[in-house]
Amino acid sequence: MDEFVDRLNPEMYVVTAAARGERAGCLVGFASQCSLRPVRFVVWLSELNHTFRVARNADVLAVHLLGREQYGLAELFGGHTGDRADKFQDVRLREAYGGALVLEDTPAWFVGRILTRAGGGDHIGFVLDPVEWGGQAAHDGPLLRLSDAVTIDPGHPVD
């Protein structure tokens, strides 16, 4: 399977969650549109990380695309754990639909209502119904991809 998986170079996302007075966010490489009509999107969160534990109690998640120049933001959300650090301390954000946390300086984002969750190995898929979206219309540069982020050491172990 490595011959197939090693050729992939997906976009990277920051997913944020807020529930029960907690907030969390992480860098995600497993995500995709999963339906045309109605539009649905799925993000896969590791059961080991802090964002998963907050997201399982949330009604909505926010999903953000990053520009390649936003490596520092990717490193913040991918290389640190919310168990030990407040990742939002120096990040411009606002509250959106349903209390979702939107990072203001990203090229594109959406908030999705969580419709269902599905098991898939060591990650849980959160199927989202997009209800609000936006971004920086002026951003036309390349998006951050897996190949740009491989040097980020995960804030949580992968197993």
PDB file of C-alpha atoms in Angstrom:
ATOM      1  CA  MET A   1       0.000   0.000   0.000  1.00  0.00           C
ATOM      2  CA  ASP A   2       2.984   2.325   0.520  1.00  0.00           C
ATOM      3  CA  GLU A   3       3.416   2.626  -3.259  1.00  0.00           C
ATOM      4  CA  PHE A   4      -0.024   4.253  -3.395  1.00  0.00           C
ATOM      5  CA  VAL A   5      -0.075   6.288  -0.164  1.00  0.00           C
ATOM      6  CA  ASP A   6       3.451   7.682  -0.642  1.00  0.00           C
ATOM      7  CA  ARG A   7       2.309   9.400  -3.859  1.00  0.00           C
ATOM      8  CA  LEU A   8      -0.462  11.357  -2.140  1.00  0.00           C
ATOM      9  CA  ASN A   9       0.054  15.029  -1.321  1.00  0.00           C
ATOM     10  CA  PRO A  10      -3.236  16.277   0.151  1.00  0.00           C
ATOM     11  CA  GLU A  11      -4.041  19.747   1.386  1.00  0.00           C
ATOM     12  CA  MET A  12      -3.546  20.280   5.101  1.00  0.00           C
ATOM     13  CA  TYR A  13      -6.295  21.768   7.253  1.00  0.00           C
ATOM     14  CA  VAL A  14      -6.618  23.215  10.717  1.00  0.00           C
ATOM     15  CA  VAL A  15      -9.775  21.959  12.410  1.00  0.00           C
ATOM     16  CA  THR A  16     -11.055  23.817  15.460  1.00  0.00           C
ATOM     17  CA  ALA A  17     -13.635  22.756  18.033  1.00  0.00           C
ATOM     18  CA  ALA A  18     -15.261  24.338  21.068  1.00  0.00           C
ATOM     19  CA  ALA A  19     -17.476  22.613  23.639  1.00  0.00           C
ATOM     20  CA  ARG A  20     -18.184  22.730  27.360  1.00  0.00           C
ATOM     21  CA  GLY A  21     -15.874  25.698  27.900  1.00  0.00           C
ATOM     22  CA  GLU A  22     -12.917  24.064  26.147  1.00  0.00           C
ATOM     23  CA  ARG A  23     -11.404  24.949  22.804  1.00  0.00           C
ATOM     24  CA  ALA A  24      -9.057  22.926  20.669  1.00  0.00           C
ATOM     25  CA  GLY A  25      -7.528  22.751  17.215  1.00  0.00           C
ATOM     26  CA  CYS A  26      -5.230  20.493  15.263  1.00  0.00           C
ATOM     27  CA  LEU A  27      -3.554  20.056  11.906  1.00  0.00           C
ATOM     28  CA  VAL A  28      -5.387  17.497   9.779  1.00  0.00           C
ATOM     29  CA  GLY A  29      -4.294  15.713   6.618  1.00  0.00           C
ATOM     30  CA  PHE A  30      -7.227  13.311   6.346  1.00  0.00           C
ATOM     31  CA  ALA A  31     -10.226  15.254   5.021  1.00  0.00           C
ATOM     32  CA  SER A  32     -12.357  15.391   1.889  1.00  0.00           C
ATOM     33  CA  GLN A  33     -15.628  16.368   0.346  1.00  0.00           C
ATOM     34  CA  CYS A  34     -17.755  13.230   0.573  1.00  0.00           C
ATOM     35  CA  SER A  35     -21.032  14.191  -1.128  1.00  0.00           C
ATOM     36  CA  LEU A  36     -22.103  16.413  -4.035  1.00  0.00           C
ATOM     37  CA  ARG A  37     -25.786  16.951  -3.245  1.00  0.00           C
ATOM     38  CA  PRO A  38     -26.069  17.876  -0.534  1.00  0.00           C
ATOM     39  CA  VAL A  39     -22.475  19.014  -0.083  1.00  0.00           C
ATOM     40  CA  ARG A  40     -20.857  17.141   2.787  1.00  0.00           C
ATOM     41  CA  PHE A  41     -17.273  17.130   4.033  1.00  0.00           C
ATOM     42  CA  VAL A  42     -15.542  14.676   6.363  1.00  0.00           C
ATOM     43  CA  VAL A  43     -12.572  15.351   8.633  1.00  0.00           C
ATOM     44  CA  TRP A  44     -10.791  12.516  10.397  1.00  0.00           C
ATOM     45  CA  LEU A  45      -9.491  13.184  13.911  1.00  0.00           C
ATOM     46  CA  SER A  46      -7.131  10.937  15.852  1.00  0.00           C
ATOM     47  CA  GLU A  47      -8.712   9.511  18.967  1.00  0.00           C
ATOM     48  CA  LEU A  48      -5.442  10.260  20.783  1.00  0.00           C
ATOM     49  CA  ASN A  49      -5.489  14.021  20.467  1.00  0.00           C
ATOM     50  CA  HIS A  50      -7.045  16.799  22.503  1.00  0.00           C
ATOM     51  CA  THR A  51      -9.068  18.136  19.576  1.00  0.00           C
ATOM     52  CA  PHE A  52     -10.891  14.815  19.250  1.00  0.00           C
ATOM     53  CA  ARG A  53     -11.855  14.896  22.922  1.00  0.00           C
ATOM     54  CA  VAL A  54     -13.335  18.390  22.550  1.00  0.00           C
ATOM     55  CA  ALA A  55     -14.914  17.660  19.143  1.00  0.00           C
ATOM     56  CA  ARG A  56     -16.835  14.626  20.392  1.00  0.00           C
ATOM     57  CA  ASN A  57     -18.854  17.033  22.571  1.00  0.00           C
ATOM     58  CA  ALA A  58     -19.215  19.765  19.938  1.00  0.00           C
ATOM     59  CA  ASP A  59     -22.124  20.490  17.608  1.00  0.00           C
ATOM     60  CA  VAL A  60     -19.986  22.188  14.944  1.00  0.00           C
ATOM     61  CA  LEU A  61     -16.391  22.202  13.708  1.00  0.00           C
ATOM     62  CA  ALA A  62     -14.515  24.816  11.713  1.00  0.00           C
ATOM     63  CA  VAL A  63     -12.233  23.642   8.901  1.00  0.00           C
ATOM     64  CA  HIS A  64      -9.516  25.963   7.549  1.00  0.00           C
ATOM     65  CA  LEU A  65      -7.296  25.748   4.481  1.00  0.00           C
ATOM     66  CA  LEU A  66      -3.798  27.165   4.942  1.00  0.00           C
ATOM     67  CA  GLY A  67      -1.578  28.958   2.484  1.00  0.00           C
ATOM     68  CA  ARG A  68       1.899  27.527   1.954  1.00  0.00           C
ATOM     69  CA  GLU A  69       3.305  30.647   3.641  1.00  0.00           C
ATOM     70  CA  GLN A  70       1.416  29.719   6.847  1.00  0.00           C
ATOM     71  CA  TYR A  71       3.841  27.003   7.893  1.00  0.00           C
ATOM     72  CA  GLY A  72       4.106  28.622  11.347  1.00  0.00           C
ATOM     73  CA  LEU A  73       0.366  28.255  11.894  1.00  0.00           C
ATOM     74  CA  ALA A  74       0.550  24.630  10.743  1.00  0.00           C
ATOM     75  CA  GLU A  75       3.419  24.005  13.130  1.00  0.00           C
ATOM     76  CA  LEU A  76       1.493  25.599  16.009  1.00  0.00           C
ATOM     77  CA  PHE A  77      -1.598  23.441  15.463  1.00  0.00           C
ATOM     78  CA  GLY A  78       0.282  20.303  14.425  1.00  0.00           C
ATOM     79  CA  GLY A  79       3.371  20.373  16.593  1.00  0.00           C
ATOM     80  CA  HIS A  80       1.832  21.216  19.971  1.00  0.00           C
ATOM     81  CA  THR A  81      -0.896  19.582  22.009  1.00  0.00           C
ATOM     82  CA  GLY A  82      -3.790  21.418  23.575  1.00  0.00           C
ATOM     83  CA  ASP A  83      -3.208  19.240  26.641  1.00  0.00           C
ATOM     84  CA  ARG A  84      -0.215  21.463  27.455  1.00  0.00           C
ATOM     85  CA  ALA A  85      -0.510  24.647  25.394  1.00  0.00           C
ATOM     86  CA  ASP A  86      -3.110  27.285  24.506  1.00  0.00           C
ATOM     87  CA  LYS A  87      -2.733  27.287  20.728  1.00  0.00           C
ATOM     88  CA  PHE A  88      -5.160  30.194  20.377  1.00  0.00           C
ATOM     89  CA  GLN A  89      -3.261  32.633  22.608  1.00  0.00           C
ATOM     90  CA  ASP A  90      -1.661  34.655  19.783  1.00  0.00           C
ATOM     91  CA  VAL A  91      -3.983  33.753  16.892  1.00  0.00           C
ATOM     92  CA  ARG A  92      -6.579  36.105  15.418  1.00  0.00           C
ATOM     93  CA  LEU A  93      -9.921  34.340  15.687  1.00  0.00           C
ATOM     94  CA  ARG A  94     -13.607  35.022  15.972  1.00  0.00           C
ATOM     95  CA  GLU A  95     -16.685  33.131  17.008  1.00  0.00           C
ATOM     96  CA  ALA A  96     -18.929  31.948  14.169  1.00  0.00           C
ATOM     97  CA  TYR A  97     -22.072  29.838  13.743  1.00  0.00           C
ATOM     98  CA  GLY A  98     -22.809  27.656  16.756  1.00  0.00           C
ATOM     99  CA  GLY A  99     -19.804  28.954  18.702  1.00  0.00           C
ATOM    100  CA  ALA A 100     -17.278  27.648  16.165  1.00  0.00           C
ATOM    101  CA  LEU A 101     -13.790  29.184  16.298  1.00  0.00           C
ATOM    102  CA  VAL A 102     -12.712  30.673  12.962  1.00  0.00           C
ATOM    103  CA  LEU A 103      -9.068  31.565  12.344  1.00  0.00           C
ATOM    104  CA  GLU A 104      -9.288  34.922  10.595  1.00  0.00           C
ATOM    105  CA  ASP A 105      -6.095  34.856   8.533  1.00  0.00           C
ATOM    106  CA  THR A 106      -6.687  31.743   6.441  1.00  0.00           C
ATOM    107  CA  PRO A 107      -7.372  31.648   2.692  1.00  0.00           C
ATOM    108  CA  ALA A 108     -10.653  29.743   3.121  1.00  0.00           C
ATOM    109  CA  TRP A 109     -12.709  28.210   5.915  1.00  0.00           C
ATOM    110  CA  PHE A 110     -16.110  26.754   6.639  1.00  0.00           C
ATOM    111  CA  VAL A 111     -18.147  25.822   9.680  1.00  0.00           C
ATOM    112  CA  GLY A 112     -20.026  22.548   9.531  1.00  0.00           C
ATOM    113  CA  ARG A 113     -22.690  21.036  11.724  1.00  0.00           C
ATOM    114  CA  ILE A 114     -21.656  17.541  12.789  1.00  0.00           C
ATOM    115  CA  LEU A 115     -24.134  15.133  11.202  1.00  0.00           C
ATOM    116  CA  THR A 116     -22.551  11.843  12.172  1.00  0.00           C
ATOM    117  CA  ARG A 117     -19.322  10.227  13.261  1.00  0.00           C
ATOM    118  CA  ALA A 118     -17.814   7.111  11.707  1.00  0.00           C
ATOM    119  CA  GLY A 119     -15.041   4.825  12.890  1.00  0.00           C
ATOM    120  CA  GLY A 120     -12.130   4.287  10.550  1.00  0.00           C
ATOM    121  CA  GLY A 121      -9.214   2.697  12.349  1.00  0.00           C
ATOM    122  CA  ASP A 122      -7.315   5.017  14.681  1.00  0.00           C
ATOM    123  CA  HIS A 123      -9.274   8.099  13.498  1.00  0.00           C
ATOM    124  CA  ILE A 124     -12.940   9.036  13.734  1.00  0.00           C
ATOM    125  CA  GLY A 125     -14.584  10.726  10.768  1.00  0.00           C
ATOM    126  CA  PHE A 126     -16.808  13.725  11.493  1.00  0.00           C
ATOM    127  CA  VAL A 127     -19.245  14.224   8.607  1.00  0.00           C
ATOM    128  CA  LEU A 128     -20.058  17.920   8.325  1.00  0.00           C
ATOM    129  CA  ASP A 129     -22.928  19.895   6.809  1.00  0.00           C
ATOM    130  CA  PRO A 130     -21.432  23.287   5.800  1.00  0.00           C
ATOM    131  CA  VAL A 131     -23.497  26.159   7.245  1.00  0.00           C
ATOM    132  CA  GLU A 132     -21.127  29.161   7.042  1.00  0.00           C
ATOM    133  CA  TRP A 133     -17.976  29.863   5.030  1.00  0.00           C
ATOM    134  CA  GLY A 134     -15.557  32.568   3.997  1.00  0.00           C
ATOM    135  CA  GLY A 135     -11.915  33.433   3.626  1.00  0.00           C
ATOM    136  CA  GLN A 136      -9.489  35.883   2.148  1.00  0.00           C
ATOM    137  CA  ALA A 137     -10.583  36.604  -1.410  1.00  0.00           C
ATOM    138  CA  ALA A 138      -7.204  38.180  -2.145  1.00  0.00           C
ATOM    139  CA  HIS A 139      -5.260  34.987  -1.363  1.00  0.00           C
ATOM    140  CA  ASP A 140      -4.326  33.272  -4.613  1.00  0.00           C
ATOM    141  CA  GLY A 141      -1.101  31.518  -3.636  1.00  0.00           C
ATOM    142  CA  PRO A 142      -0.525  27.786  -3.289  1.00  0.00           C
ATOM    143  CA  LEU A 143      -2.113  25.895  -0.415  1.00  0.00           C
ATOM    144  CA  LEU A 144      -0.133  24.110   2.282  1.00  0.00           C
ATOM    145  CA  ARG A 145       0.169  20.428   1.430  1.00  0.00           C
ATOM    146  CA  LEU A 146       1.466  17.362   3.190  1.00  0.00           C
ATOM    147  CA  SER A 147       4.864  17.696   1.495  1.00  0.00           C
ATOM    148  CA  ASP A 148       5.177  21.175   3.057  1.00  0.00           C
ATOM    149  CA  ALA A 149       4.334  19.897   6.539  1.00  0.00           C
ATOM    150  CA  VAL A 150       6.258  16.610   6.810  1.00  0.00           C
ATOM    151  CA  THR A 151       8.923  18.228   9.004  1.00  0.00           C
ATOM    152  CA  ILE A 152       6.383  19.077  11.746  1.00  0.00           C
ATOM    153  CA  ASP A 153       6.809  16.729  14.697  1.00  0.00           C
ATOM    154  CA  PRO A 154       3.300  15.777  15.927  1.00  0.00           C
ATOM    155  CA  GLY A 155       2.191  17.212  19.267  1.00  0.00           C
ATOM    156  CA  HIS A 156       0.705  13.783  20.076  1.00  0.00           C
ATOM    157  CA  PRO A 157       2.166  10.404  19.162  1.00  0.00           C
ATOM    158  CA  VAL A 158       0.593   8.783  16.113  1.00  0.00           C
ATOM    159  CA  ASP A 159       0.082   5.483  17.937  1.00  0.00           C
TER     160      ASP A 159
END
